[in-house]
mmCIF file of C-alpha atoms in Angstrom:
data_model
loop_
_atom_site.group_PDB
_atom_site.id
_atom_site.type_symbol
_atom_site.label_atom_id
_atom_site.label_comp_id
_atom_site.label_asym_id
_atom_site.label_seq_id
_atom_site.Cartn_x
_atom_site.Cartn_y
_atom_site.Cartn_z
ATOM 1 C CA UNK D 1160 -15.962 -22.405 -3.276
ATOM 2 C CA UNK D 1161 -17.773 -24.303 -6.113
ATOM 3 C CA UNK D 1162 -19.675 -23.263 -8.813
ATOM 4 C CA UNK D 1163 -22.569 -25.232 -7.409
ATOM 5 C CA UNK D 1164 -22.291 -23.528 -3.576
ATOM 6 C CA UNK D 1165 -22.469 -20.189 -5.782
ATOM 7 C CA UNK D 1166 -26.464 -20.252 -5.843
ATOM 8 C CA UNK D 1167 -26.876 -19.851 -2.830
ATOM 9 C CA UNK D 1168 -24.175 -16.682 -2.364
ATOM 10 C CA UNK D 1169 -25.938 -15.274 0.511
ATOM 11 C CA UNK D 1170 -24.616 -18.009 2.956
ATOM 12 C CA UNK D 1171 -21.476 -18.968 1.547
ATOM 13 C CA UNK D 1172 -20.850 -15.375 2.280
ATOM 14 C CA UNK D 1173 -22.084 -15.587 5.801
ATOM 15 C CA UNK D 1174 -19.356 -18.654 5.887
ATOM 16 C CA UNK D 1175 -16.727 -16.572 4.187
ATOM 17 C CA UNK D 1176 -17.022 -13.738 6.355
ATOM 18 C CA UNK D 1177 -16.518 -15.520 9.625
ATOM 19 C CA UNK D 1178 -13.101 -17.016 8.329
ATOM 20 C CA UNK D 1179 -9.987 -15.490 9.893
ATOM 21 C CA UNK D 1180 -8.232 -14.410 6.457
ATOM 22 C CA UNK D 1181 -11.546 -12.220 5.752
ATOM 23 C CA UNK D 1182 -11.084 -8.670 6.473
ATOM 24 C CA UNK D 1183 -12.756 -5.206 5.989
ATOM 25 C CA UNK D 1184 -10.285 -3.715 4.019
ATOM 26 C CA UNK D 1185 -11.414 -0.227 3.930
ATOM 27 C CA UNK D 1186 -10.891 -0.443 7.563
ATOM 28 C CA UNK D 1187 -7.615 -1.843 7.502
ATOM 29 C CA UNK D 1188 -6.451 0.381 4.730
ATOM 30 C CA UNK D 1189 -8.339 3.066 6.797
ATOM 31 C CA UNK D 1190 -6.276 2.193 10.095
ATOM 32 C CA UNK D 1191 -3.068 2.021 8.208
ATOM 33 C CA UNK D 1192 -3.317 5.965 7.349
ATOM 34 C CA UNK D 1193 -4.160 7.204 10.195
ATOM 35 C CA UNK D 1194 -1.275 5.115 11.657
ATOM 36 C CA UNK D 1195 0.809 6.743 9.261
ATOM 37 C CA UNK D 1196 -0.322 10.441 9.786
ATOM 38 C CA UNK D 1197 0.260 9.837 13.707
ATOM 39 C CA UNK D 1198 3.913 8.762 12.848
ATOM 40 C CA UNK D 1199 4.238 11.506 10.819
ATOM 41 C CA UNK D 1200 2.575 14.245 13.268
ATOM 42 C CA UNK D 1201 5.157 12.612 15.959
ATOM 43 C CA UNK D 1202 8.099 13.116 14.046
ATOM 44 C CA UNK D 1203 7.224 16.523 12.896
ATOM 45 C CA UNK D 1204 8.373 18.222 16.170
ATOM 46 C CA UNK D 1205 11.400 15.954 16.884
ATOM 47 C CA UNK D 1206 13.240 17.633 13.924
ATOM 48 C CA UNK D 1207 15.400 20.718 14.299
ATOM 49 C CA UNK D 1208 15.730 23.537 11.894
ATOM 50 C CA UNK D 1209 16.635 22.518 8.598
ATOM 51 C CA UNK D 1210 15.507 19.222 8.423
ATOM 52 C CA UNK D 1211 13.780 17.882 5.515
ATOM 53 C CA UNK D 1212 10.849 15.333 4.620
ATOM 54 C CA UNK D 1213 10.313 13.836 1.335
ATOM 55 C CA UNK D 1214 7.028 11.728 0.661
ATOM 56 C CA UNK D 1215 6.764 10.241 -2.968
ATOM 57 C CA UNK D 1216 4.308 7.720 -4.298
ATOM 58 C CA UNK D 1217 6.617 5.303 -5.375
ATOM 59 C CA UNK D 1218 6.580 5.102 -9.073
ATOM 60 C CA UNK D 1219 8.132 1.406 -9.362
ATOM 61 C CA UNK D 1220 4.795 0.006 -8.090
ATOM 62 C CA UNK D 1221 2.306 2.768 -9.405
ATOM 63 C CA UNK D 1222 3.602 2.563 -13.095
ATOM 64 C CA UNK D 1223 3.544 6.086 -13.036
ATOM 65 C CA UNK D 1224 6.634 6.148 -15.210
ATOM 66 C CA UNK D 1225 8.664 9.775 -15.257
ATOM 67 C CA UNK D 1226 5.887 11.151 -12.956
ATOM 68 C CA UNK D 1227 6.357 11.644 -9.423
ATOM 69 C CA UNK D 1228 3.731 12.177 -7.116
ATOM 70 C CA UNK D 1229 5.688 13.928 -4.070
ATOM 71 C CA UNK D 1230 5.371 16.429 -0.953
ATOM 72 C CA UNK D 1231 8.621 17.644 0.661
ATOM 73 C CA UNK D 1232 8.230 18.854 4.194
ATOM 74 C CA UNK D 1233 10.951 21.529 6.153
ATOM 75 C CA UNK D 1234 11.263 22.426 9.229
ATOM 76 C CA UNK D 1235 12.733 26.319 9.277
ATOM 77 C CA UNK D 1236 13.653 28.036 12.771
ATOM 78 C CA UNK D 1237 10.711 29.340 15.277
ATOM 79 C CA UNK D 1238 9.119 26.236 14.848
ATOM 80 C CA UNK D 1239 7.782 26.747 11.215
ATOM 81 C CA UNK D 1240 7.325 24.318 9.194
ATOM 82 C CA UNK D 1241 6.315 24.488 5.119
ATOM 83 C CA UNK D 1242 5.200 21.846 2.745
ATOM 84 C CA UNK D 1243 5.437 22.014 -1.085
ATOM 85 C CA UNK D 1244 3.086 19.743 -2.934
ATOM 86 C CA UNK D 1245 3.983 18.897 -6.287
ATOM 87 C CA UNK D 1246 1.378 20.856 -9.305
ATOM 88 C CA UNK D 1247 0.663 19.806 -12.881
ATOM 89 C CA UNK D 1248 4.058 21.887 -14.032
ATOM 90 C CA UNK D 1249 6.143 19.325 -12.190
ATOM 91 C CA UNK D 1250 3.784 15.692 -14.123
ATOM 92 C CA UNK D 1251 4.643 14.792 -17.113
ATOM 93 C CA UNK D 1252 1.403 14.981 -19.991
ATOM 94 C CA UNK D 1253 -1.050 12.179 -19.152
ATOM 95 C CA UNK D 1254 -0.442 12.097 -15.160
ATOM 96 C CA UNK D 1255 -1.462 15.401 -14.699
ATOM 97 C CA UNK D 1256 -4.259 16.815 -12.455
ATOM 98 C CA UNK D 1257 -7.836 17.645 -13.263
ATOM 99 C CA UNK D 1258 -10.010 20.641 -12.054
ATOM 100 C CA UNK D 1259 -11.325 17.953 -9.170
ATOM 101 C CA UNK D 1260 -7.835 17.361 -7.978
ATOM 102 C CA UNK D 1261 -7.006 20.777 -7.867
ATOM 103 C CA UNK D 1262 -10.045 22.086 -6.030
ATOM 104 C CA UNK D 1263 -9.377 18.821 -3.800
ATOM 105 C CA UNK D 1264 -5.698 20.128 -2.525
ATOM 106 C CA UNK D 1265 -7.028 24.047 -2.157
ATOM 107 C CA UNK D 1266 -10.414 22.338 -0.024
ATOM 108 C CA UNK D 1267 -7.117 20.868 2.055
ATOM 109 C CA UNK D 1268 -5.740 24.278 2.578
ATOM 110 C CA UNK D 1269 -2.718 23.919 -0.008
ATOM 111 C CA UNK D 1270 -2.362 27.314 -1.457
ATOM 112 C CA UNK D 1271 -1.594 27.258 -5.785
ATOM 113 C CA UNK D 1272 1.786 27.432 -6.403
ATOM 114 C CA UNK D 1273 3.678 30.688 -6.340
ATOM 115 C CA UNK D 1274 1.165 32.120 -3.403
ATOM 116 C CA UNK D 1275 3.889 30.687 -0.702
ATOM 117 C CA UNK D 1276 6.895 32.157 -0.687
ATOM 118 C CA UNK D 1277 9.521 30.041 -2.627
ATOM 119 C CA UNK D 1278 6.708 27.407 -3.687
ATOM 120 C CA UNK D 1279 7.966 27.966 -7.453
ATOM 121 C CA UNK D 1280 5.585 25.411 -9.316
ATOM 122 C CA UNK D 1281 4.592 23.631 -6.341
ATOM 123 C CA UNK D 1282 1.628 24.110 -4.263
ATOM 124 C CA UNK D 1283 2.270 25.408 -0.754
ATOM 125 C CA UNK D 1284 1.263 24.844 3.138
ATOM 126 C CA UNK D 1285 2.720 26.812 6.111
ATOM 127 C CA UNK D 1286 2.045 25.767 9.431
ATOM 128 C CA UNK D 1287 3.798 25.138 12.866
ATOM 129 C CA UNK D 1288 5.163 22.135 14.174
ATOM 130 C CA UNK D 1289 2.519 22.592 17.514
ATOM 131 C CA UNK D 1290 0.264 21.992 14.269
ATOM 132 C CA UNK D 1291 2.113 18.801 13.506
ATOM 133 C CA UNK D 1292 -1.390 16.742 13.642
ATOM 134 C CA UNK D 1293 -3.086 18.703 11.418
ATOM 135 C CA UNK D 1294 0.008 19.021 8.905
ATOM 136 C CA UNK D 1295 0.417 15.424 8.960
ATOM 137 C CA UNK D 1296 -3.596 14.713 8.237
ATOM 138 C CA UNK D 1297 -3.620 17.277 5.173
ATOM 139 C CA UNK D 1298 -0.405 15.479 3.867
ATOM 140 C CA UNK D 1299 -1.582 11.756 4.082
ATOM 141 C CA UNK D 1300 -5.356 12.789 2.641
ATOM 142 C CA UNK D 1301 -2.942 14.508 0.091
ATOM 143 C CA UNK D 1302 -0.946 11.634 -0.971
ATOM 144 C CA UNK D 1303 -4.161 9.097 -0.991
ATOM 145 C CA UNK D 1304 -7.165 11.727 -2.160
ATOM 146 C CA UNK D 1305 -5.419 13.307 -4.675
ATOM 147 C CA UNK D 1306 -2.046 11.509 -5.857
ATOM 148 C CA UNK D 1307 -3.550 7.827 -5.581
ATOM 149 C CA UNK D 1308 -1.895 6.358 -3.245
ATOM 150 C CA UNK D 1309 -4.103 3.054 -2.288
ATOM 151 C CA UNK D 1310 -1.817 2.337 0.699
ATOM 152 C CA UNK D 1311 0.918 3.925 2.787
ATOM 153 C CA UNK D 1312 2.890 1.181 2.003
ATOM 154 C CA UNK D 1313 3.110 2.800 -1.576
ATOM 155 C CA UNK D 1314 4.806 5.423 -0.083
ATOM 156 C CA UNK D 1315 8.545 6.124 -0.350
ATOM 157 C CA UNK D 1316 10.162 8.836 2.281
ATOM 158 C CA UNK D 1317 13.623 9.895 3.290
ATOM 159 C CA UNK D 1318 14.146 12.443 6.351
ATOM 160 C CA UNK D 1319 17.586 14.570 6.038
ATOM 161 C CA UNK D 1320 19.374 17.516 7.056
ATOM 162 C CA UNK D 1321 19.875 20.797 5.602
ATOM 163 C CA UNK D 1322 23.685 18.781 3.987
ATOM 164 C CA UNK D 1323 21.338 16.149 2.411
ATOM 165 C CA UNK D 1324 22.386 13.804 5.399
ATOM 166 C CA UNK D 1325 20.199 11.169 6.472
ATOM 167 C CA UNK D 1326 18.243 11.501 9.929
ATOM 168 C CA UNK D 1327 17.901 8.636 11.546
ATOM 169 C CA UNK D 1328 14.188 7.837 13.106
ATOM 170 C CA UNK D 1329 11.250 5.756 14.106
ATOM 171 C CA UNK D 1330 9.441 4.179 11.172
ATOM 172 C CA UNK D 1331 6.752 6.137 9.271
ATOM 173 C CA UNK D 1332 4.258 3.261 10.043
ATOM 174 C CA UNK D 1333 4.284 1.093 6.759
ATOM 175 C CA UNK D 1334 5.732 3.633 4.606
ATOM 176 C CA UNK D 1335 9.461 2.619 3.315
ATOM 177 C CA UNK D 1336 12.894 3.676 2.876
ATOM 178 C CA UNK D 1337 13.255 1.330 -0.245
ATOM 179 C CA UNK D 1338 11.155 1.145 -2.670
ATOM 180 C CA UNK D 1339 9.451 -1.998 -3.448
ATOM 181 C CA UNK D 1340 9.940 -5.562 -2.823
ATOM 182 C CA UNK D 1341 11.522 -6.881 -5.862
ATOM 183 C CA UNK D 1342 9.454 -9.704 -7.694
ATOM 184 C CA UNK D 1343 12.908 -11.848 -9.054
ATOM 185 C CA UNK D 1344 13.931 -11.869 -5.196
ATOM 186 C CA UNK D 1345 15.920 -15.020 -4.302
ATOM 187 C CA UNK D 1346 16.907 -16.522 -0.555
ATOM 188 C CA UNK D 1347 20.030 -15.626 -1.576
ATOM 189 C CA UNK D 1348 19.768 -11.852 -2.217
ATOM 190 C CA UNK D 1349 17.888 -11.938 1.192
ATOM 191 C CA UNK D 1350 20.934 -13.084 3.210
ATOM 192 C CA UNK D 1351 24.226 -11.517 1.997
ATOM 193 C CA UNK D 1352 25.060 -11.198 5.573
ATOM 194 C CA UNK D 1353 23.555 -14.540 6.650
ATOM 195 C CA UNK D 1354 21.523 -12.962 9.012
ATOM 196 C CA UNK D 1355 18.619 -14.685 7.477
ATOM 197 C CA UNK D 1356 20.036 -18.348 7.933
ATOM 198 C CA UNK D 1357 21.249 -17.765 11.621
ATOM 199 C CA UNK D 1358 17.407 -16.458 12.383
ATOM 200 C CA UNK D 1359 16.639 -19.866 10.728
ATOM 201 C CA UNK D 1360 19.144 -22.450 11.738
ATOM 202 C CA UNK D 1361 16.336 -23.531 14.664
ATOM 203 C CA UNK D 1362 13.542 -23.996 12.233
ATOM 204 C CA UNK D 1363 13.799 -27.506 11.401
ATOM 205 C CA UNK D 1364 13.334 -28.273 15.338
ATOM 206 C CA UNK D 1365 10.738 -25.727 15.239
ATOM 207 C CA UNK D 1366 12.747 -24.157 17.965
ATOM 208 C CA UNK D 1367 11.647 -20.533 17.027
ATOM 209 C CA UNK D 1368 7.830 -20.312 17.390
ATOM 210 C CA UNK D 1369 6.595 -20.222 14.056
ATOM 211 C CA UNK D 1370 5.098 -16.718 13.931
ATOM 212 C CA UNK D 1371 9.022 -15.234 15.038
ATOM 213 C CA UNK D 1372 10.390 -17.185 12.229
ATOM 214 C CA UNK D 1373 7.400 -15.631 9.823
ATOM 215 C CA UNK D 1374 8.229 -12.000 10.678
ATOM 216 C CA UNK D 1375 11.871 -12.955 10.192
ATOM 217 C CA UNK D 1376 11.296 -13.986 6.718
ATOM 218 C CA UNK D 1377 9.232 -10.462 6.149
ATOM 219 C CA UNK D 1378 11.090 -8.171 7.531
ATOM 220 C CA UNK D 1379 14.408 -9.305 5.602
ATOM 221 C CA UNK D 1380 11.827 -9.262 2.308
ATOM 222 C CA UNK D 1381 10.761 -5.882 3.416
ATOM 223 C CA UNK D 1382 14.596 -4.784 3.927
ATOM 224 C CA UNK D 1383 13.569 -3.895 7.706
ATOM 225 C CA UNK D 1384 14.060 -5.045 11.233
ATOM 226 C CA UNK D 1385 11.415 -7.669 13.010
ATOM 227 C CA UNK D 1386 10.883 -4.645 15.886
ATOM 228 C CA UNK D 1387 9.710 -2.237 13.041
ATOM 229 C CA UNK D 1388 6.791 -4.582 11.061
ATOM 230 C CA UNK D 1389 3.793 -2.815 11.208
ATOM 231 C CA UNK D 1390 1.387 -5.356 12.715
ATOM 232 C CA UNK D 1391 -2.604 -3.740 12.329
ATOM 233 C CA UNK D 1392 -5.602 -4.590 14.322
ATOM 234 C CA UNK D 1393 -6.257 -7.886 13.199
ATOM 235 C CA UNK D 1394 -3.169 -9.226 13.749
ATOM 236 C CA UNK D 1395 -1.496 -8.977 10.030
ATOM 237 C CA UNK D 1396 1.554 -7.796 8.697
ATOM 238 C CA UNK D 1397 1.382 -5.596 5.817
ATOM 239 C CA UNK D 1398 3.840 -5.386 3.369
ATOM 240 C CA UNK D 1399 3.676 -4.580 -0.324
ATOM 241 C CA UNK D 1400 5.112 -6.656 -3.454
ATOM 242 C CA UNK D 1401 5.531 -4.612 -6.651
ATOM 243 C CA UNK D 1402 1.535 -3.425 -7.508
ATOM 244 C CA UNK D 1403 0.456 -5.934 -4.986
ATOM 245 C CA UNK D 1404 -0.220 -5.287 -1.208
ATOM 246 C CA UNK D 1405 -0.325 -8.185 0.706
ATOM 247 C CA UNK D 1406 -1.061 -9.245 4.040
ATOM 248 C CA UNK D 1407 0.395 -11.792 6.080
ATOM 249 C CA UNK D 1408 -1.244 -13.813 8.955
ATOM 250 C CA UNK D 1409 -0.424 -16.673 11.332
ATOM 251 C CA UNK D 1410 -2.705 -19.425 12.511
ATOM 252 C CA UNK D 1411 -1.561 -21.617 16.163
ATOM 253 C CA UNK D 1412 -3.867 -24.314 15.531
ATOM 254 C CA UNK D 1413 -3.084 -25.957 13.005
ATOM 255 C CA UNK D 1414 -0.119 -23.914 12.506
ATOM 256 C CA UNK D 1415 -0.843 -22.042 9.192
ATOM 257 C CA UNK D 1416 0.567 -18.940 7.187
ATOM 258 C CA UNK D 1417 -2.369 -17.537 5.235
ATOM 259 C CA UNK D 1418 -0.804 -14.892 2.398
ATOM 260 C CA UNK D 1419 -3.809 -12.649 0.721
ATOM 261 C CA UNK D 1420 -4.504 -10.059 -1.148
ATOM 262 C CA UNK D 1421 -7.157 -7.526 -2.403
ATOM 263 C CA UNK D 1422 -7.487 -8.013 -6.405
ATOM 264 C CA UNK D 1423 -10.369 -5.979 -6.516
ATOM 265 C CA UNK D 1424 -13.248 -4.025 -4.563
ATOM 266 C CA UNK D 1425 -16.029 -1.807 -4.604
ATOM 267 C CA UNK D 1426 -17.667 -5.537 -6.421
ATOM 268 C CA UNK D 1427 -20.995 -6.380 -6.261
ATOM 269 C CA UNK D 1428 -20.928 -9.690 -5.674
ATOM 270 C CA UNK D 1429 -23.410 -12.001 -7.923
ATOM 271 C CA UNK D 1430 -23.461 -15.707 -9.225
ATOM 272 C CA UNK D 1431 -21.902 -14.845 -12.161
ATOM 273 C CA UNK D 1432 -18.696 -13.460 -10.262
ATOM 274 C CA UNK D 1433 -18.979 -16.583 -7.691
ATOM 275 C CA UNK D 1434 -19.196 -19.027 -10.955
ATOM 276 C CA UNK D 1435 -15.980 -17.105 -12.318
ATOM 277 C CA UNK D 1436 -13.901 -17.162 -8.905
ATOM 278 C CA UNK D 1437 -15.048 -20.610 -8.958
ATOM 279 C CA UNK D 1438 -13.188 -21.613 -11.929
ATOM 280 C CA UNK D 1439 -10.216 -19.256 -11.460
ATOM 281 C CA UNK D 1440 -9.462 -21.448 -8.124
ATOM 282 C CA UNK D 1441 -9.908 -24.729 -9.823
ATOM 283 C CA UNK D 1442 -7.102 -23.723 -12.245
ATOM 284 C CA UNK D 1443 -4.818 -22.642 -9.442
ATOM 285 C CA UNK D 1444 -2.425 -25.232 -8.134
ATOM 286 C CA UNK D 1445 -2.323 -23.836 -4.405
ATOM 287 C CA UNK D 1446 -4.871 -20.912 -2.908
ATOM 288 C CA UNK D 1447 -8.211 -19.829 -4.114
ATOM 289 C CA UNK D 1448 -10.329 -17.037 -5.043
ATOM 290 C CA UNK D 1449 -13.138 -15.782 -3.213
ATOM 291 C CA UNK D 1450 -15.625 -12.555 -2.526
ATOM 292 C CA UNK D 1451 -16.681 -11.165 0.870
ATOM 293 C CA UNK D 1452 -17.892 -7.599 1.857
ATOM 294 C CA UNK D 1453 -17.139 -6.708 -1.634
ATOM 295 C CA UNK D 1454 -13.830 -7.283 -2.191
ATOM 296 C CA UNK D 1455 -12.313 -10.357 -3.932
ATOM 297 C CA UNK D 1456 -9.481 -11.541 -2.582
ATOM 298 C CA UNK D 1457 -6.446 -13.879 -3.366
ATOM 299 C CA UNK D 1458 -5.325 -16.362 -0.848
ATOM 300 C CA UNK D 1459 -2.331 -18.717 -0.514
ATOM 301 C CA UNK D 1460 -1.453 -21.443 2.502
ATOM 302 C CA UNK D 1461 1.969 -21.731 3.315
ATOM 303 C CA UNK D 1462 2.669 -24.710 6.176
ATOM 304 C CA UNK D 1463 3.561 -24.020 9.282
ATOM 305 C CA UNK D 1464 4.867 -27.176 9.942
ATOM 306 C CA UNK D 1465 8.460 -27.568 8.897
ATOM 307 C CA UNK D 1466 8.387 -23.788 7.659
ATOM 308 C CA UNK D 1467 10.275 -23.303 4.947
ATOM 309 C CA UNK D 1468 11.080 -19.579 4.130
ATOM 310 C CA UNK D 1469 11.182 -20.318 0.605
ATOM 311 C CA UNK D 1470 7.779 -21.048 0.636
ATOM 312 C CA UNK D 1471 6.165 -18.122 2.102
ATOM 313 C CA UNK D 1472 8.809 -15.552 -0.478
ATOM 314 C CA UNK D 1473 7.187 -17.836 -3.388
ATOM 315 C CA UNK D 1474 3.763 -17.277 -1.591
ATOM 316 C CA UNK D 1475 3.987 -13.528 -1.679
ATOM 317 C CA UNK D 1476 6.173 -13.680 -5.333
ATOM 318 C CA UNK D 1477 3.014 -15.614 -6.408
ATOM 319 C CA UNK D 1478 0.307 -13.296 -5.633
ATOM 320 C CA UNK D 1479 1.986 -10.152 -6.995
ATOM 321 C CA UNK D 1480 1.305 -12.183 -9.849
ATOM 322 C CA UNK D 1481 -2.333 -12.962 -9.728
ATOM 323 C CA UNK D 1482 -2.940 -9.406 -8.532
ATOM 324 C CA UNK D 1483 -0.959 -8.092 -11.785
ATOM 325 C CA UNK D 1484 -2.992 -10.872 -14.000
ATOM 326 C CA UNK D 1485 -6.334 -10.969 -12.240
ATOM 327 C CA UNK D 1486 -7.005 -7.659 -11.502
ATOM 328 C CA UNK D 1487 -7.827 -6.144 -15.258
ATOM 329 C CA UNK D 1488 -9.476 -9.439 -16.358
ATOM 330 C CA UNK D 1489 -11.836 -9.219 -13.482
ATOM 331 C CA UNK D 1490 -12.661 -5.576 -13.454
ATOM 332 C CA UNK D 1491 -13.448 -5.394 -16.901
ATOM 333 C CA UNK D 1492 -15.834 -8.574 -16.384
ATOM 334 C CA UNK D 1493 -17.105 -7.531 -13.155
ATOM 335 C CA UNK D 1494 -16.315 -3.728 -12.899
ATOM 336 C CA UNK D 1495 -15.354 -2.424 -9.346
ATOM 337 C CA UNK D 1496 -12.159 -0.318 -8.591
ATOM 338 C CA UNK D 1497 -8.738 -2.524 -9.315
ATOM 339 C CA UNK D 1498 -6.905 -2.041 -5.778
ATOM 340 C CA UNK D 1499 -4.172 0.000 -7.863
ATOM 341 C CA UNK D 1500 -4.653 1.074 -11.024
ATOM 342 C CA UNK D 1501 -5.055 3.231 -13.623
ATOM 343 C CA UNK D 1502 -8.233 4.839 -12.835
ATOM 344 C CA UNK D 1503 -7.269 5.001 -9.336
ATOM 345 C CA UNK D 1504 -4.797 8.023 -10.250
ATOM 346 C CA UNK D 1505 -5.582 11.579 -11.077
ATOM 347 C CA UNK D 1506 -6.232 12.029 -14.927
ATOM 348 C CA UNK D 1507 -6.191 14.957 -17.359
ATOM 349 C CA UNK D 1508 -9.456 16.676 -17.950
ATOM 350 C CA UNK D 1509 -10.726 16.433 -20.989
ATOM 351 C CA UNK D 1510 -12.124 20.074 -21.675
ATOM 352 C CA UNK D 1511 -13.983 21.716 -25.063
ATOM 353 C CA UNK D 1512 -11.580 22.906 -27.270
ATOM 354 C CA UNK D 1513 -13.027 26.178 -26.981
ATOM 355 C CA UNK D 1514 -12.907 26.716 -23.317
ATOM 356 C CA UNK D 1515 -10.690 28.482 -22.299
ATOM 357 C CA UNK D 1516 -7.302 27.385 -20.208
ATOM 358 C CA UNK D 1517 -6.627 27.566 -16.725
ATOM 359 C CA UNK D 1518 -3.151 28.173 -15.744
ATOM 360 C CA UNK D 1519 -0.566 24.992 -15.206
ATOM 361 C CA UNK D 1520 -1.508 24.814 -12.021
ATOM 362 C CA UNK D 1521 -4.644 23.728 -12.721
#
């Protein structure tokens, strides 16, 4: 996009929406939960007595610090099943929850802390694992409602026994077992086993077909097996970099791996932000800038042919970058709602000095 094509920002959007790497990200993002509560709700009742689930918003990418944004799940015998959400006496000053967040988890049927049994400082939930659907919705509106969490890729969660011992099971749709994608990652951090350069050893032949080579590449980034990406609607694989969620697509024809991101949303789109994304593009080496259904998003090629793995890691290294650089500029230019940051998490309230104070849990 040019600054002169801006004037006419109507159409170029028209253009812009009909291009493959243009998505509606509310609906992805939107897909991607409920993905996650149905893994959730059908793991619930595989687990005996005992078991444990811990959900935490992963601090490393949320910048969260000392505060943890978590909800441990336990599965007792009869087929009970109790969650503990973590309350204000658990967050650190700054990162605790306001009089909205609270009346938030109590609308989701969390009860304050101390009212469950055992709940200590934590809020509680009983329910049954028959209920596993409806325990698993109130837990993922939980974790992005009222802790913040932009993505379930954000989220960290480790299932284990009543001796702390790891469970083995089916993904929790994009959530992860590590927590982030490291931005310093190398080829050769990826592939202390080689694994990664005997998936590989074809490419130069372009033996492998391109997009098995691609999800090769992401799932060793993502620390994961190819059979457990989490491939949504539109044919992308989601994976998140530091702050940065990014989405990764392939093209037959011409062959084509298109890396983008969301660096901000809830825009309104107007010349002046077309002029600026304009610029911004012209600056950048590789990839460009642009807006569509009020979202601007980054967006880097990577060749298909001759695919070089290299390539698509520095891709993805790349736009954690612009999302961690571009994001603030913009918003404070343009406004909108940074894809994750600081106003996307719950904040202290700010009450008259002479009201008077609510318990810690609120």
């Amino acid at each position: 996009m040019t600054a002169q094509s801006a004037e006419g920002g109507e159409s170029n959007e028209g253009v812009i929406l009909d291009e493959p790497t243009t998505a509606d990200l509310r609906a992805k993002v939107g897909e991607a939960w409920r993905e996650f509560a149905r893994a959730l709700a059908g793991l619930l009742p595989t687990l005996a007595p005992g078991a444990h689930v811990d959900l935490t918003l992963d601090p490393t990418a949320s910048g969260t610090g000392t505060a943890v944004y978590s909800v441990s799940i336990r599965v007792l015998e009869g087929g009970v099943v109790e969650a503990l959400a973590i309350g204000n006496a658990g967050l650190p000053e700054g990162y605790r929850m306001d009089r909205a967040s609270i009346a938030d988890l109590v609308a989701l049927g969390w009860s304050p802390p101390g009212v469950l049994a055992g709940s200590g400082d934590s809020f509680g939930l009983s329910s049954t694992q028959d209920n596993a659907n409806r325990l698993a919705t109130v837990v993922a509106r939980t974790m992005r409602d009222v802790y913040g969490a932009p993505h379930p890729a954000f989220l960290v969660y480790l299932v284990h026994d009543e001796n702390d011992e790891p469970i083995a099971t089916a993904p929790l749709a994009t959530a992860r077992h590590e927590p982030s994608i490291d931005g310093d990652l190398s080829l050769d951090d990826l592939d202390d086993d080689g694994a990664l350069a005997a998936a590989l050893a074809d490419a130069a032949d372009e033996v492998v077909p391109l997009d098995e080579r691609v999800r090769t590449v992401v799932a060793t980034m993502s620390k994961t097996t190819t059979d457990q990406l989490q491939v949504d609607a539109d044919g992308d694989i989601g994976i998140r970099a530091g702050s940065a969620m990014v989405f990764v697509r392939v093209r037959d024809n011409p062959p084509l791996v298109d890396v983008f991101s969301p660096i901000l949303t809830e825009v309104e789109p107007t010349e002046q932000l077309y002029v600026k994304l304009s610029e911004l593009t012209n600056r950048m080496p590789i990839g460009r800038l642009y807006c569509a259904q009020d979202t601007v998003w980054a967006s880097i090629p990577v060749f298909g042919r001759n695919f070089q793995a290299t390539h698509l890691m520095l891709a993805v290294q790349v736009m954690t970058g612009l999302a961690d650089e571009l994001d603030d500029r913009l918003h404070g230019e343009f406004g909108g709602k940074r894809f994750f940051g600081e106003g996307d998490k719950p904040s202290p309230g700010k009450a008259p000095a002479d009201e008077h104070r609510p318990g810690m849990y609120l």
